[in-house]
Amino acid sequence: ATASKDKTVKLWSVDGQLLHTLQGHKDSVYEVRFSPDGKTIATASKDKTVKLWSVDGQLLHTLQGHESNVNEVKFSPDGKTIASAASADSTVKLWSVDGQLLHTLQGHKNLVSRVRFSPDGKTLLLHLLIKQ
């Protein structure tokens, strides 16, 4: 899967054949991730949303709530929770795979650029960009 500034995500076979083009974001797509079971795709965009797609290209959910670009999205190891990190609003949001907002993690005073789940899925590691 590839993400682009052209607002699309493209799904490719390993031999280079284009399988699907996912359209629906209103601005650049920064990241694309597969769920652990490979059945769901999450995309993060400059349009302040995360979108969840089936691998056949159908839009399942649009996750809204960030106040700035969503730079990263990660699935928990069990695939039941999604973490999204937005840069300028300095938050991480946790979502269920059915699109419900579970928690907003606040308190950082700098840009949140990356988020990682621990292997057991019970802890998050955040990477911050320091404003200078």
mmCIF file of C-alpha atoms in Angstrom:
data_model
loop_
_atom_site.group_PDB
_atom_site.id
_atom_site.type_symbol
_atom_site.label_atom_id
_atom_site.label_comp_id
_atom_site.label_asym_id
_atom_site.label_seq_id
_atom_site.Cartn_x
_atom_site.Cartn_y
_atom_site.Cartn_z
ATOM 1 C CA ALA A 1 0.000 0.000 0.000
ATOM 2 C CA THR A 2 1.226 3.486 -0.831
ATOM 3 C CA ALA A 3 0.055 6.891 0.434
ATOM 4 C CA SER A 4 0.369 10.116 -1.544
ATOM 5 C CA LYS A 5 0.030 13.873 -1.558
ATOM 6 C CA ASP A 6 -2.519 13.320 -4.356
ATOM 7 C CA LYS A 7 -5.053 12.424 -1.594
ATOM 8 C CA THR A 8 -5.166 8.724 -2.511
ATOM 9 C CA VAL A 9 -3.925 5.389 -1.263
ATOM 10 C CA LYS A 10 -3.108 2.671 -3.751
ATOM 11 C CA LEU A 11 -3.114 -1.043 -3.011
ATOM 12 C CA TRP A 12 -0.722 -3.132 -5.073
ATOM 13 C CA SER A 13 -0.046 -6.815 -5.534
ATOM 14 C CA VAL A 14 3.531 -7.915 -4.837
ATOM 15 C CA ASP A 15 4.076 -8.268 -8.593
ATOM 16 C CA GLY A 16 3.251 -4.570 -9.121
ATOM 17 C CA GLN A 17 -0.358 -4.773 -10.294
ATOM 18 C CA LEU A 18 -2.626 -1.975 -9.061
ATOM 19 C CA LEU A 19 -5.505 -3.580 -7.146
ATOM 20 C CA HIS A 20 -7.455 -0.603 -5.757
ATOM 21 C CA THR A 21 -7.255 3.159 -5.426
ATOM 22 C CA LEU A 22 -8.739 4.442 -2.177
ATOM 23 C CA GLN A 23 -10.231 7.909 -2.563
ATOM 24 C CA GLY A 24 -11.916 9.981 0.117
ATOM 25 C CA HIS A 25 -9.326 12.093 1.887
ATOM 26 C CA LYS A 26 -9.508 15.835 1.219
ATOM 27 C CA ASP A 27 -5.748 16.436 1.544
ATOM 28 C CA SER A 28 -2.387 14.616 1.501
ATOM 29 C CA VAL A 29 -2.282 11.118 2.975
ATOM 30 C CA TYR A 30 0.710 10.740 5.288
ATOM 31 C CA GLU A 31 0.486 7.128 6.352
ATOM 32 C CA VAL A 32 -1.166 3.810 5.625
ATOM 33 C CA ARG A 33 -1.199 0.753 7.949
ATOM 34 C CA PHE A 34 -2.645 -2.740 7.745
ATOM 35 C CA SER A 35 -4.372 -4.293 10.748
ATOM 36 C CA PRO A 36 -2.630 -7.336 12.255
ATOM 37 C CA ASP A 37 -5.113 -9.673 10.533
ATOM 38 C CA GLY A 38 -4.610 -7.881 7.197
ATOM 39 C CA LYS A 39 -8.337 -7.215 6.701
ATOM 40 C CA THR A 40 -8.477 -3.495 7.516
ATOM 41 C CA ILE A 41 -6.394 -0.534 6.375
ATOM 42 C CA ALA A 42 -6.027 2.708 8.326
ATOM 43 C CA THR A 43 -4.933 5.924 6.623
ATOM 44 C CA ALA A 44 -3.788 9.180 8.268
ATOM 45 C CA SER A 45 -4.141 12.506 6.508
ATOM 46 C CA LYS A 46 -3.402 16.194 6.511
ATOM 47 C CA ASP A 47 -7.204 16.628 6.376
ATOM 48 C CA LYS A 48 -7.240 15.876 10.167
ATOM 49 C CA THR A 49 -8.896 12.460 9.757
ATOM 50 C CA VAL A 50 -8.138 8.777 9.939
ATOM 51 C CA LYS A 51 -10.063 6.563 7.563
ATOM 52 C CA LEU A 52 -10.610 2.828 7.921
ATOM 53 C CA TRP A 53 -10.983 0.760 4.759
ATOM 54 C CA SER A 54 -11.556 -2.872 3.900
ATOM 55 C CA VAL A 55 -8.823 -4.455 1.773
ATOM 56 C CA ASP A 56 -11.244 -4.489 -1.158
ATOM 57 C CA GLY A 57 -11.274 -0.666 -1.065
ATOM 58 C CA GLN A 58 -14.541 0.062 0.734
ATOM 59 C CA LEU A 59 -14.564 2.973 3.201
ATOM 60 C CA LEU A 60 -15.654 1.642 6.591
ATOM 61 C CA HIS A 61 -15.288 4.628 8.957
ATOM 62 C CA THR A 62 -13.944 8.175 9.079
ATOM 63 C CA LEU A 63 -12.421 9.049 12.458
ATOM 64 C CA GLN A 64 -12.695 12.760 13.203
ATOM 65 C CA GLY A 65 -11.601 14.765 16.209
ATOM 66 C CA HIS A 66 -8.013 15.885 15.712
ATOM 67 C CA GLU A 67 -7.441 19.620 15.308
ATOM 68 C CA SER A 68 -4.421 19.274 13.016
ATOM 69 C CA ASN A 69 -2.694 16.938 10.557
ATOM 70 C CA VAL A 70 -2.772 13.289 11.544
ATOM 71 C CA ASN A 71 0.807 12.146 11.037
ATOM 72 C CA GLU A 72 0.630 8.565 12.170
ATOM 73 C CA VAL A 73 -1.759 5.732 12.832
ATOM 74 C CA LYS A 74 -1.066 2.360 14.471
ATOM 75 C CA PHE A 75 -3.092 -0.740 15.266
ATOM 76 C CA SER A 76 -2.674 -2.403 18.640
ATOM 77 C CA PRO A 77 -1.155 -5.907 18.468
ATOM 78 C CA ASP A 78 -4.601 -7.504 18.892
ATOM 79 C CA GLY A 79 -6.071 -5.231 16.187
ATOM 80 C CA LYS A 80 -8.885 -3.957 18.425
ATOM 81 C CA THR A 81 -7.570 -0.431 19.065
ATOM 82 C CA ILE A 82 -6.140 2.244 16.801
ATOM 83 C CA ALA A 83 -3.869 5.054 17.983
ATOM 84 C CA SER A 84 -3.614 8.248 15.949
ATOM 85 C CA ALA A 85 -1.065 11.001 16.532
ATOM 86 C CA ALA A 86 -1.570 14.566 15.371
ATOM 87 C CA SER A 87 1.277 17.005 15.248
ATOM 88 C CA ALA A 88 0.127 20.474 16.175
ATOM 89 C CA ASP A 89 -2.706 19.555 18.547
ATOM 90 C CA SER A 90 -0.184 17.539 20.622
ATOM 91 C CA THR A 91 -2.620 14.692 21.218
ATOM 92 C CA VAL A 92 -2.941 10.981 20.672
ATOM 93 C CA LYS A 93 -6.396 9.531 20.237
ATOM 94 C CA LEU A 94 -7.369 5.918 20.841
ATOM 95 C CA TRP A 95 -10.213 4.510 18.759
ATOM 96 C CA SER A 96 -12.044 1.221 18.544
ATOM 97 C CA VAL A 97 -11.971 -0.475 15.139
ATOM 98 C CA ASP A 98 -15.673 0.346 14.754
ATOM 99 C CA GLY A 99 -14.773 4.053 14.763
ATOM 100 C CA GLN A 100 -15.620 5.054 18.350
ATOM 101 C CA LEU A 101 -13.321 7.477 20.155
ATOM 102 C CA LEU A 102 -12.142 5.759 23.344
ATOM 103 C CA HIS A 103 -9.662 8.249 24.834
ATOM 104 C CA THR A 104 -7.780 11.440 24.030
ATOM 105 C CA LEU A 105 -4.307 11.552 25.535
ATOM 106 C CA GLN A 106 -3.405 15.162 26.323
ATOM 107 C CA GLY A 107 -0.680 16.906 28.242
ATOM 108 C CA HIS A 108 2.200 17.260 25.819
ATOM 109 C CA LYS A 109 3.391 20.771 25.097
ATOM 110 C CA ASN A 110 5.211 19.822 21.903
ATOM 111 C CA LEU A 111 4.316 18.121 18.649
ATOM 112 C CA VAL A 112 3.471 14.408 18.807
ATOM 113 C CA SER A 113 4.959 12.812 15.712
ATOM 114 C CA ARG A 114 4.972 9.065 16.417
ATOM 115 C CA VAL A 115 3.125 6.543 18.537
ATOM 116 C CA ARG A 116 3.935 2.875 19.210
ATOM 117 C CA PHE A 117 2.139 0.134 21.128
ATOM 118 C CA SER A 118 4.141 -2.136 23.381
ATOM 119 C CA PRO A 119 4.114 -5.800 22.274
ATOM 120 C CA ASP A 120 1.392 -6.624 24.817
ATOM 121 C CA GLY A 121 -0.703 -3.626 23.692
ATOM 122 C CA LYS A 122 -0.996 -2.197 27.204
ATOM 123 C CA THR A 123 1.447 0.713 26.914
ATOM 124 C CA LEU A 124 2.069 3.470 24.360
ATOM 125 C CA LEU A 125 5.386 5.077 23.506
ATOM 126 C CA LEU A 126 5.177 8.598 22.096
ATOM 127 C CA HIS A 127 7.841 10.505 20.180
ATOM 128 C CA LEU A 128 7.723 14.275 20.422
ATOM 129 C CA LEU A 129 9.118 16.942 18.154
ATOM 130 C CA ILE A 130 10.556 19.840 20.123
ATOM 131 C CA LYS A 131 9.476 23.294 18.955
ATOM 132 C CA GLN A 132 12.416 25.649 18.636
#
